[in-house]
Each structure stands twice: as structure tokens, then as C-alpha cells.
Coordinates of C-alpha atoms in Angstrom, one line a residue:
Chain Z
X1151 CA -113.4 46.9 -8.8
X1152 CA -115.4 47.3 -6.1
X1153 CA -118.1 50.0 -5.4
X1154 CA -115.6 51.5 -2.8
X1155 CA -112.5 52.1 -4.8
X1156 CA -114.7 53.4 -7.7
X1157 CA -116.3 56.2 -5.7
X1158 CA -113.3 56.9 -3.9
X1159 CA -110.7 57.2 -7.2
X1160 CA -114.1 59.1 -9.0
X1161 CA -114.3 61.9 -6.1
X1162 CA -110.2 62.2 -6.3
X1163 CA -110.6 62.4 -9.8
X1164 CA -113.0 65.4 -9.9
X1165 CA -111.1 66.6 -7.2
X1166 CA -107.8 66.8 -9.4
X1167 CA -109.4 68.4 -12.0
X1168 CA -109.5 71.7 -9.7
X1169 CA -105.8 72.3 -8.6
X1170 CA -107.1 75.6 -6.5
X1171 CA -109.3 73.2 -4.7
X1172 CA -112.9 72.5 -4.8
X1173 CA -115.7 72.9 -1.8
X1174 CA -118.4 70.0 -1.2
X1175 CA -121.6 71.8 -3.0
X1176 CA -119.5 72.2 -6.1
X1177 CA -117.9 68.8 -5.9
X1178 CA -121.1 67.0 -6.0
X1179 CA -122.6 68.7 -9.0
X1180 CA -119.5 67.9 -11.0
X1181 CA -120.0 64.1 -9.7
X1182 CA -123.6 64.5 -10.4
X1183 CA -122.6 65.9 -14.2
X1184 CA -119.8 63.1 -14.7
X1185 CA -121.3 60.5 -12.9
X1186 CA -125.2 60.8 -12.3
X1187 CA -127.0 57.2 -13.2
X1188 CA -124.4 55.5 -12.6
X1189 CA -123.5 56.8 -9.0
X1190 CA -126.1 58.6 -7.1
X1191 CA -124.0 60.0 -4.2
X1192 CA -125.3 61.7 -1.3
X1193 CA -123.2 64.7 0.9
X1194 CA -123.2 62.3 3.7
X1195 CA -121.5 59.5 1.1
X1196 CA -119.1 62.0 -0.4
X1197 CA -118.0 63.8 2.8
X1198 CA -117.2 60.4 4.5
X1199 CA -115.0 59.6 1.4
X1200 CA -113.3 62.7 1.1
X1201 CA -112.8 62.7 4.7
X1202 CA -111.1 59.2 3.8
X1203 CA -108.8 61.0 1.4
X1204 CA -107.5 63.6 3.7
X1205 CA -107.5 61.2 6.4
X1206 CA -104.8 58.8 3.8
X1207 CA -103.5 62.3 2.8
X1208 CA -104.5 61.7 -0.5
X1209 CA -106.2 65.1 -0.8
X1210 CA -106.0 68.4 1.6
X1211 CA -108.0 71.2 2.7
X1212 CA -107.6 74.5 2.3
X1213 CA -109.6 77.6 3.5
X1214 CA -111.0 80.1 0.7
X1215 CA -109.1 83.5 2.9
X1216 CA -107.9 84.6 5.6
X1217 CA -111.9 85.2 7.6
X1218 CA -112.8 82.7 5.7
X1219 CA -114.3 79.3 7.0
X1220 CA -115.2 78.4 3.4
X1221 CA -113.3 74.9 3.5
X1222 CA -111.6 73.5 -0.2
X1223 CA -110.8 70.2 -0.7
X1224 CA -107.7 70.1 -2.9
X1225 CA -105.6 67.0 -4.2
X1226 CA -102.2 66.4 -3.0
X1227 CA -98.9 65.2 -4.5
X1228 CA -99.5 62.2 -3.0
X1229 CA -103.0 61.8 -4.2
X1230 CA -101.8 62.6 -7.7
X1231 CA -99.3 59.4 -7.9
X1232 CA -102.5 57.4 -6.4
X1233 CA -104.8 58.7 -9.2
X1234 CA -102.3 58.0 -11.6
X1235 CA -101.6 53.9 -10.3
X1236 CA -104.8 53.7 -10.3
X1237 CA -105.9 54.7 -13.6
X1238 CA -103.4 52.8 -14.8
X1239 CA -103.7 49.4 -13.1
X1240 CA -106.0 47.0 -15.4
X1241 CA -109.3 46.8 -13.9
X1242 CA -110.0 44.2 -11.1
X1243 CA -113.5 44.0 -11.2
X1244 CA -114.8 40.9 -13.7
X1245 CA -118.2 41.2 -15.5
X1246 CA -120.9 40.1 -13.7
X1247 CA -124.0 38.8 -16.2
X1248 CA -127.0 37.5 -14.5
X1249 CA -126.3 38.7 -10.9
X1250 CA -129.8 40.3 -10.3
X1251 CA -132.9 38.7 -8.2
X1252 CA -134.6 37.7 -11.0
X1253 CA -132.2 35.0 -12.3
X1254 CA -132.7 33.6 -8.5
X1255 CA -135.7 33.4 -8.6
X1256 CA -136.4 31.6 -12.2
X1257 CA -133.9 29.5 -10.7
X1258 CA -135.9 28.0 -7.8
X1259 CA -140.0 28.8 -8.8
X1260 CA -140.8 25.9 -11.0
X1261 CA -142.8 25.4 -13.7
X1262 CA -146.1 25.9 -11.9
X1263 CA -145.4 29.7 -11.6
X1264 CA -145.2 30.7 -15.0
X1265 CA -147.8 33.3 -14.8
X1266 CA -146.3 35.0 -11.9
X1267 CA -142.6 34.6 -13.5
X1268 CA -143.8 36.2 -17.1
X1269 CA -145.3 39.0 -14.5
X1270 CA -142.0 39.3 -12.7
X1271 CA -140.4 39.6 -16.2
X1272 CA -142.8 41.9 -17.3
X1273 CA -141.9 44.2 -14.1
X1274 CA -138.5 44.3 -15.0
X1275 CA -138.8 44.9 -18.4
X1276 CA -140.7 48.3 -17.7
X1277 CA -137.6 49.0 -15.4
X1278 CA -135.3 48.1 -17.8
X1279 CA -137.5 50.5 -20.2
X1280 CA -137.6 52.9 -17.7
X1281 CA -133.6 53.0 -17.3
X1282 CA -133.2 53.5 -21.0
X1283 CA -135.7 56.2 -21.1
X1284 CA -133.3 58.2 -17.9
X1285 CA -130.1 57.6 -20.2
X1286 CA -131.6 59.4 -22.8
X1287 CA -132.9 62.3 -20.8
X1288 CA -129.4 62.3 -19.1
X1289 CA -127.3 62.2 -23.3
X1290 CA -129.8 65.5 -23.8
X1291 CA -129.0 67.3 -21.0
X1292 CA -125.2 66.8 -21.4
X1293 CA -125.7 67.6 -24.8
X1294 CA -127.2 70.8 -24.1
X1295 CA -123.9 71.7 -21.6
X1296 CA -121.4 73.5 -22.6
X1297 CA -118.7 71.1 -21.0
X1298 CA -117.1 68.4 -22.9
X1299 CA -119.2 65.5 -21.7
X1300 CA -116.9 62.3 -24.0
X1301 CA -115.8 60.3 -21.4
X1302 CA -119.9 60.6 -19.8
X1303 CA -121.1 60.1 -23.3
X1304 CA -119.0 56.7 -23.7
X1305 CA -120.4 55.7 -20.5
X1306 CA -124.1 56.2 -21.6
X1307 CA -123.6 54.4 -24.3
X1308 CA -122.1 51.1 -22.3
X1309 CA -124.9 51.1 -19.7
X1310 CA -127.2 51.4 -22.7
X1311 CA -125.5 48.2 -24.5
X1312 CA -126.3 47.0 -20.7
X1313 CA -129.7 47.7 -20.6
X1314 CA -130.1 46.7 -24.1
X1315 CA -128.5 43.0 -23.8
X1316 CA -130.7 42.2 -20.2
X1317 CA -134.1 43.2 -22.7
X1318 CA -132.8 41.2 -25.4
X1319 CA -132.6 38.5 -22.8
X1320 CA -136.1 38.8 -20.7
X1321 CA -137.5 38.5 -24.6
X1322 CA -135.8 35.0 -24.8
X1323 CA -136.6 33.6 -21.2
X1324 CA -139.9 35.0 -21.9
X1325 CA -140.5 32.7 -25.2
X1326 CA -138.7 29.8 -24.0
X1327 CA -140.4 29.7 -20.8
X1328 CA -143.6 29.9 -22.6
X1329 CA -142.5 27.6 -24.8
X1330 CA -141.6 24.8 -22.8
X1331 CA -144.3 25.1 -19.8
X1332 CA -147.2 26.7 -21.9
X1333 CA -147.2 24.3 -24.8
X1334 CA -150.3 24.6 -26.2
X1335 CA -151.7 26.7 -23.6
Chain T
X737 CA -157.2 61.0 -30.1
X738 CA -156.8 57.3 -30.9
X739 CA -158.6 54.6 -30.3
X740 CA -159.1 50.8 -30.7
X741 CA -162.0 48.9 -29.3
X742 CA -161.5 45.2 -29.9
X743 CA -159.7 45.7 -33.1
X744 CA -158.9 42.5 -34.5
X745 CA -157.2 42.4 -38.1
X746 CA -157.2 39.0 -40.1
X747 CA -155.4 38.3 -42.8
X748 CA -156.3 35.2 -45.2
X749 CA -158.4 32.1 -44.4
X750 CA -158.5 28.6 -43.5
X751 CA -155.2 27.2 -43.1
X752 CA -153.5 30.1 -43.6
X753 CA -155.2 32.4 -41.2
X754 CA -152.9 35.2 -39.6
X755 CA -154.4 37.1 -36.8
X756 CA -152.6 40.4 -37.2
X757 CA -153.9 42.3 -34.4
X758 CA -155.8 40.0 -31.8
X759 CA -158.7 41.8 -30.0
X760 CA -156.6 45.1 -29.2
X761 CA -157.7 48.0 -26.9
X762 CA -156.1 51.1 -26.3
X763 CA -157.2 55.1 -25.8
X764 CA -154.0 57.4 -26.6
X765 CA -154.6 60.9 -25.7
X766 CA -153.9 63.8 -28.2
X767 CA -150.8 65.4 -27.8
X768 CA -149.5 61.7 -26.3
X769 CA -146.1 60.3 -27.5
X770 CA -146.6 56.6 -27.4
X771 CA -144.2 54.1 -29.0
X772 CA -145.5 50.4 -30.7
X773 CA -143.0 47.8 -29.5
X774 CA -142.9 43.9 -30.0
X775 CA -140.8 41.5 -32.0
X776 CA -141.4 41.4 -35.9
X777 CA -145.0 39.8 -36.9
X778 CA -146.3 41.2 -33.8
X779 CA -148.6 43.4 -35.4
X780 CA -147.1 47.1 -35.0
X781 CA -147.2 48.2 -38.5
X782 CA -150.6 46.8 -39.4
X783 CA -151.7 49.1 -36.3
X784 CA -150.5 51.7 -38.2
X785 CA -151.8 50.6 -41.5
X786 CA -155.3 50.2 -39.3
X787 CA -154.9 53.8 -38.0
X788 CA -154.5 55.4 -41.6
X789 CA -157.5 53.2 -42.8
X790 CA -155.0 52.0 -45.3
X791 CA -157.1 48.5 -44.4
X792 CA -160.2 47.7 -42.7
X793 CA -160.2 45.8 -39.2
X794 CA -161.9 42.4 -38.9
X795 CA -163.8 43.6 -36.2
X796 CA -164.0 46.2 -33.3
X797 CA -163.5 49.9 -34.4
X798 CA -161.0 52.0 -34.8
X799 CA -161.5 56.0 -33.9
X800 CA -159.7 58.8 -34.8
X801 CA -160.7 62.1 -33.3
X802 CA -164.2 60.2 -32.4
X803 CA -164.8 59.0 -36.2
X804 CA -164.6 55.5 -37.0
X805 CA -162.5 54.6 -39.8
X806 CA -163.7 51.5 -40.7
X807 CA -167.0 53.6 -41.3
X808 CA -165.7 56.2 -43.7
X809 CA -165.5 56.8 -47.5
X810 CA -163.1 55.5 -49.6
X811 CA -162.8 59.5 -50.2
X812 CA -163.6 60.4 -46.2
X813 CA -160.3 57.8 -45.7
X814 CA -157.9 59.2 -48.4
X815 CA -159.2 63.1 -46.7
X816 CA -157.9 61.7 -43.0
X817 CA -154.6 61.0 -44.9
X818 CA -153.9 63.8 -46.5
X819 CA -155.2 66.6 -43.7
X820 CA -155.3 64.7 -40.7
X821 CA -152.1 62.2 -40.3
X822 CA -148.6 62.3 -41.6
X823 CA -146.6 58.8 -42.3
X824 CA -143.5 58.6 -42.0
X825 CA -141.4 55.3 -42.8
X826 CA -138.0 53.8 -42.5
X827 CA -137.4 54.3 -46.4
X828 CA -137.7 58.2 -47.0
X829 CA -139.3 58.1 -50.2
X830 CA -138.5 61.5 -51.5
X831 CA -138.8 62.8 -55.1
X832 CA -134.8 62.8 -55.9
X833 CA -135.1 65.3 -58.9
X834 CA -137.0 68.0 -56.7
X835 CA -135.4 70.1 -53.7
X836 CA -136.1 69.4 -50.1
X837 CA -138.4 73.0 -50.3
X838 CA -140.2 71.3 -53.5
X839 CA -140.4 68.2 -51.9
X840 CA -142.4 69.0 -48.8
X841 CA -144.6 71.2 -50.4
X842 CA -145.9 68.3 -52.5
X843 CA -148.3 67.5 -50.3
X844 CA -149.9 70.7 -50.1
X845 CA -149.6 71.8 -54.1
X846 CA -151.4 67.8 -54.4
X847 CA -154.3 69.4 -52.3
X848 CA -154.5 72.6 -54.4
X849 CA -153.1 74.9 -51.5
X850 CA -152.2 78.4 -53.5
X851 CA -148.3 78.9 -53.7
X852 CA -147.9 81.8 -51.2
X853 CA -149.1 79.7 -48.5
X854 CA -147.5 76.7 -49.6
X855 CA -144.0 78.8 -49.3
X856 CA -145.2 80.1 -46.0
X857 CA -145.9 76.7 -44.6
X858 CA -143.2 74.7 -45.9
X859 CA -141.0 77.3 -44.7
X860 CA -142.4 76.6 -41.2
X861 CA -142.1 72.9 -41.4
X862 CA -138.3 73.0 -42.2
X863 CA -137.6 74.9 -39.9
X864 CA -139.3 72.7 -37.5
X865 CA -136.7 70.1 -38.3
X866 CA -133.7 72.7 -38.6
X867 CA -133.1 72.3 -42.1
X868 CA -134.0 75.8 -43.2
X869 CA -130.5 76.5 -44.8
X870 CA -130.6 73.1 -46.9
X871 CA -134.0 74.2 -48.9
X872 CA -132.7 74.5 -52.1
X873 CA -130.6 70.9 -52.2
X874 CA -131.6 67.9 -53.7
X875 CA -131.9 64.8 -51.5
X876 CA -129.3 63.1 -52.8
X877 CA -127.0 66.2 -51.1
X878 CA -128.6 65.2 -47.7
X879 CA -127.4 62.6 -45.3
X880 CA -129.5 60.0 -44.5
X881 CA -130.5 61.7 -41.0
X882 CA -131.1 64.6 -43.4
X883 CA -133.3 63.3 -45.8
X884 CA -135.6 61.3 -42.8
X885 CA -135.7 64.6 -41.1
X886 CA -137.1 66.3 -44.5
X887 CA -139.5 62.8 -44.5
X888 CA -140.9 64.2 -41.2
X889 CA -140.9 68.0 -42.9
X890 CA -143.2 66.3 -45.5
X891 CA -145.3 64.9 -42.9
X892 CA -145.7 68.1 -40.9
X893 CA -146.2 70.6 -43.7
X894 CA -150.2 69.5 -43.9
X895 CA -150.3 70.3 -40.2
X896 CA -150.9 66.9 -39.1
X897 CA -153.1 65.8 -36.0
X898 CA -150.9 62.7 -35.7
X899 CA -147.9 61.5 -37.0
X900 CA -147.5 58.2 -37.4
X901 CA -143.8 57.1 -38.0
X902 CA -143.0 53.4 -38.9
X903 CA -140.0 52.1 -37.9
X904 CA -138.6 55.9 -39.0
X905 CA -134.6 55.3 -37.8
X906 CA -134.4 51.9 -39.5
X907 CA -131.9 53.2 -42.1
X908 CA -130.0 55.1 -39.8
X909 CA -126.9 55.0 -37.0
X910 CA -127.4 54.8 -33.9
X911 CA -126.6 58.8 -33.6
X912 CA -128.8 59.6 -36.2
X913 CA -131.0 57.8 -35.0
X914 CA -131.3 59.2 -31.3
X915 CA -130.9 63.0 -32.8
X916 CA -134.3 61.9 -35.4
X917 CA -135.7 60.7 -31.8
X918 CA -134.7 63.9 -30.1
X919 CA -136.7 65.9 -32.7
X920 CA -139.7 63.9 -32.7
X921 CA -139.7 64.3 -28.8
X922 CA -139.6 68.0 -29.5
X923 CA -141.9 68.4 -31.8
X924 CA -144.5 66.3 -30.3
X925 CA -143.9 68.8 -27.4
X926 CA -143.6 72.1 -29.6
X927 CA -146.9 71.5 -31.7
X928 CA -148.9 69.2 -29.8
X929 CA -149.1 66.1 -32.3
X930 CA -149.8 63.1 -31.5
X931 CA -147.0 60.6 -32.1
X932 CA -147.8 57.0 -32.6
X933 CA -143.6 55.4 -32.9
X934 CA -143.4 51.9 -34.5
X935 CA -140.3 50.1 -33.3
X936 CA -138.2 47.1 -32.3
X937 CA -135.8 49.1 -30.8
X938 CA -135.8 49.8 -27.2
X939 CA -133.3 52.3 -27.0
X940 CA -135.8 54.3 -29.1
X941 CA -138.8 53.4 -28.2
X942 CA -137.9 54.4 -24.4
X943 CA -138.0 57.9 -25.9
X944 CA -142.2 57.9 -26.0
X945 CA -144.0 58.5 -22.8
X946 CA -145.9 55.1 -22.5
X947 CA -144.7 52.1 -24.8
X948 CA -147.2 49.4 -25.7
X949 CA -145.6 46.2 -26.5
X950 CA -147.3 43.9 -28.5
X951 CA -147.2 39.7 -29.2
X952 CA -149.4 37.9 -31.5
X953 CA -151.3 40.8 -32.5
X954 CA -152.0 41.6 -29.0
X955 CA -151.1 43.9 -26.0
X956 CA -148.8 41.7 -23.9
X957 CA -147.5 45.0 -22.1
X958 CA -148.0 48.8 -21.2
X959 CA -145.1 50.5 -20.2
X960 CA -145.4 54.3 -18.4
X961 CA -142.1 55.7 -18.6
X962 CA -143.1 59.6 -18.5
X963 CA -143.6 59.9 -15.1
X964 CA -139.9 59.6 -13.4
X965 CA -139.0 61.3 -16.9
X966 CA -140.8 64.5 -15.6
X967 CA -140.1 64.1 -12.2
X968 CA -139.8 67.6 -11.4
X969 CA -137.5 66.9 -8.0
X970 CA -134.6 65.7 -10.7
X971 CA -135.0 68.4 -12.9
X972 CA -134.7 70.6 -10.1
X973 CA -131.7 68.7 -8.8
X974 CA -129.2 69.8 -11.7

């Protein structure tokens, strides 16, 4: 999947969860709530993908009254049946291990740059550390809210296994690396 | 406060020389939260061990609250274990035939506190670690996330300056194990104590402010994470 049709089916998908329509302000703390850490969306991002969704009539707006210019975005019939392929569809997007920076660059520094590597490591490792320490904040907040936070909770726990498996692995390039070019150093 | 000035720790001689702890330096702050990461053999628990002046260091000094413990008593040492720190360990070690309420109070009824305070205080310390309403059980009533938070009841009950909690979710789940983490976090914040965390576990050791992560006995790594934790833009943001 890419990034695109995530973000687009995610915002549809908070959107259907309001059938009297939702306005922006409110749409993006519910993203936030679902989806913070994983997705940090901006108004501009989010207005330019539910304009998108009108735009493919996916979703509609409607005003709040009569004087109002209070503007709700609501889901249409059309958007429901798309929501609902979609969801349904197996996933298209394969996993990706090892597609960050560093694996490039332990791939082309050599042997001579194992200081600076077991640094570069090190600086990941404090991000990776970092990361874990955000999930855990973000688990206690949702714990503390009074909405059923499941589905969020599951997904915590799989960008934790992430997070957990990349540190397992910086641990083994770390004592390999050190192992092989640092013999006896 | 804690601190270690070119602690090294070795164990044996000769051949079969281990250095435990390798010329180690750190200053944690009272009232820090600071988690002891590394793989096994690294060195954590004998920090610990070092800490509690449950064994000398080599060399270098170890300081707690400014006194050295390498310097002190065997009498001094077992007084700064019994007033001063609270241990707590992956096995719970609890007295099965007395309640949770007798059980924490041991501590204090050991040191010849009269009973009305120890009732006060153990009162206070289990509700600390909301298990109030399970006073009168025996431990083997509690769950295992139960009996380790009644472990840390024990340990708070003398009013500890530090706590210093060895591998403490190593016999539970993973959910027990974040909720032990959750209270540790809060009472560190609550009462002020300093927590020293022993762990191989990220995922929990990412719940301390700063994590140190040891190899060989020394500090290969120190790891802020408080500051984006705290970040007060974020908090503001939800």
C-alpha cells in the first residue's frame, strides 16, 4: 500500500464513522487519536485529501444550518462501497526490512570506518530508544481515554515488535562488525 | 544521588579474571528515572549489587547521597539497606504464609518500628501500588503482576531514597509488565525516588528518562529519552 491510499482510505474511514458529518478541526483530532505516530498529518495534508474525496465524490459536504458557513465533511454512498473494497482487498504493500539509510551506508563504508559506523549505529539506537519511549507515552494516554482504543492498541503493539526487531538487529551488526574488523582491538 | 567514579568490579584472578564493571562513571540525579541496559554479563546487576554495598568495588568509589559505600561499616552498609534503598527483583520473594499487609510491614516490624505506625505506613505503601482492597490475601491469591507490585509495596514501605529494581518484569507478560512499568514511572514522579531499572528489555527500559547501556562492564551508550517525552508542544497538541 502506498502512503497515499493509506491516508486517503484512513481519513474516509474516520469520516464514516460520523454519518452527520464531521468538520476539519474535529477530523484531525480523531486522526491524531487513531493514527498519531504512525501518521502525523497536517490541515494542509488532510484538506488536500479530503478535497480529493469530494472531488471523486467519495465523500460530501454539508453545511452545519441554514446561516451557517460551518462546512461538514460527510461520507457518501459511494464512498461507503469504496471503504468497504478497500478494507477488504488483501493488502498490496509487501514488507520492507532494511530499507533505511543506515543499511546503505554499512553497505558502501568499508572496514576502515568502524568507529564512525558503531557511532552511526549508536545514533540510531537512541532513536530507535526514543520511538519506543513515544509508543509508550502514546498506550498511556489512550489508556486514560474513555474511547475504545483496540484497533490503536494492536497497532502500538506492531510498531513496537518493529522497533523492537531493528534494536535486536543494530545489537548484532554491532558485535559482528566488531568482531570481524576489531579483532583484537 | 548516585554516583560512580571509576568504579571497576573484578571478580576472580589470574586466568579467570572477569572485569564486571570496567572503569564506570556516571552522576544520576535524585528524583531521576534511569534504566541499566546491555546484553547479559554486561555488568547491570552487579551495578546494583555495587550500589547496595552488597560487594565492594575493585576500585574508584561508589556515592550514595555523598557517602562512599565502599567506606562504610558492615553495620553503616546493612543501615543504607534497610532505610535508605529498596530492592526489588524479578523473583518476588514474599513470605507465602503471611498477607500482602503482613508482608510489607516486615521490613519495618525487622527495624522495631511500633505497630501503629507500621499500619499507618504500610497502609500508604499499598495504596501506592493500588492494592489497598487485596491487604488481607495471601500471595498465592495474587497474580504475578500482583504479587511484584506488593514486592515494590515492600520496597516502599521504609520510605526509600532509591529504589533499585533488578530485572523486576522478568516473570511477567508483556501487559504486566508495561502496567508494573507504568507504576514505577508514577511513583518515581508521585514521591520523588530515585529509580535505578535493570533491564534487557528495551521496550521497558525506554520507559526511564535516560538509559545507560552497558558492554563489558562499561558504558558503551547514554541514551536521553525524557526530553521529546516532555515536550510540552505535544502535550499541548492533544
Amino acid at each position: 500500500m502506498r502512503q497515499g491510499t493509506g491516508i486517503r482510505y484512513a481519513l474516509l474511514g474516520v469520516v464514516s464513522q460520523h454519518p452527520d458529518g464531521v468538520h476539519g478541526y474535529a477530523l484531525k483530532r480523531h486522526c491524531d487519536r487513531l493514527l498519531g505516530n504512525f501518521w502525523q498529518l497536517n490541515f494542509g495534508e488532510i484538506y488536500r485529501v479530503l478535497d480529493r474525496l469530494a472531488a471523486d465524490g467519495l465523500i460530501e459536504h454539508v453545511l452545519v444550518g441554514p446561516e451557517s458557513s460551518r462546512k461538514l465533511y460527510r461520507i457518501t454512498e459511494k464512498g461507503r462501497r469504496s471503504l468497504d473494497d478497500f478494507i477488504l482487498l488483501p493488502p498490496t504493500d509487501a514488507p520492507r526490512p532494511l530499507r533505511q539509510e543506515l543499511a546503505v551506508k554499512l553497505l558502501f563504508a568499508g572496514p576502515g570506518r568502524l568507529p564512525e559506523l558503531l557511532r552511526l549505529i549508536d545514533h540510531q539506537r537512541e532513536a530507535y530508544m526514543r520511538e519506543l519511549s513515544l509508543l509508550a507515552v502514546h498506550r498511556r494516554r489512550l489508556a486514560r481515554s474513555p474511547v475504545d482504543s483496540f484497533v490503536t492498541q494492536l497497532l502500538i503493539d506492531g510498531a513496537e515488535l518493529n522497533v523492537r526487531a531493528e534494536l535486536a538487529w543494530l545489537d548484532e551488526v554491532t558485535q559482528k562488525l566488531q568482531e570481524r574488523f576489531a579483532g583484537g582491538a | 544521588m548516585i554516583a560512580f567514579r571509576h568504579v571497576s568490579k573484578v571478580f576472580g584472578s589470574g586466568d579467570t579474571v572477569v572485569r564486571a564493571v570496567d572503569n564506570l562513571s556516571f552522576e544520576c540525579p535524585a528524583g531521576g528515572f534511569w534504566a541499566l541496559t546491555g546484553p547479559s554479563g554486561s555488568g547491570k546487576s552487579t551495578v546494583l549489587h555495587l550500589i547496595a554495598g552488597l560487594t565492594p568495588p575493585t576500585s574508584g568509589r561508589v556515592l550514595v547521597d555523598g557517602a562512599d559505600v565502599a567506606g562504610m561499616t558492615a553495620a553503616e552498609s546493612a543501615a543504607l539497606r534497610r532505610r535508605r534503598i529498596g530492592y526489588i527483583l524479578q523473583s518476588f520473594n514474599l513470605l507465602p504464609f503471611l498477607t500482602a499487609r503482613e508482608n510489607v510491614g516486615m521490613p519495618l516490624v525487622l527495624d522495631g518500628v511500633r505497630q501503629a505506625e507500621v499500619d499507618a505506613r504500610v497502609h500508604d505503601a499499598l495504596a501506592l501500588v493500588n492494592l489497598a482492597h487485596r491487604a488481607g490475601h495471601h500471595p498465592t491469591h495474587l497474580s504475578g503482576g500482583e504479587q511484584q507490585r506488593l514486592a515494590i509495596a515492600r520496597a516502599l514501605v521504609i520510605r526509600p531514597a532509591i529504589i533499585l529494581a533488578d530485572e523486576p518484569t522478568g516473570n511477567l507478560d508483556r501487559n504486566a509488565g508495561r502496567q508494573l512499568m507504568d507504576l514505577i514511572g508514577d511513583i518515581n514522579e508521585r514521591t520523588g525516588v530515585t529509580v535505578l531499572l535493570v533491564t534487557h528489555d528495551p521496550v521497558f527500559a525506554a520507559y526511564a528518562h535516560r538509559v545507560l547501556r552497558l558492554v563489558d562492564g562499561a558504558l558503551g551508550q547514554d541514551m536521553a529519552l525524557v526530553d521529546k517525552r516532555r515536550d510540552p508542544a505535544r502535550a499541548a497538541a492533544r
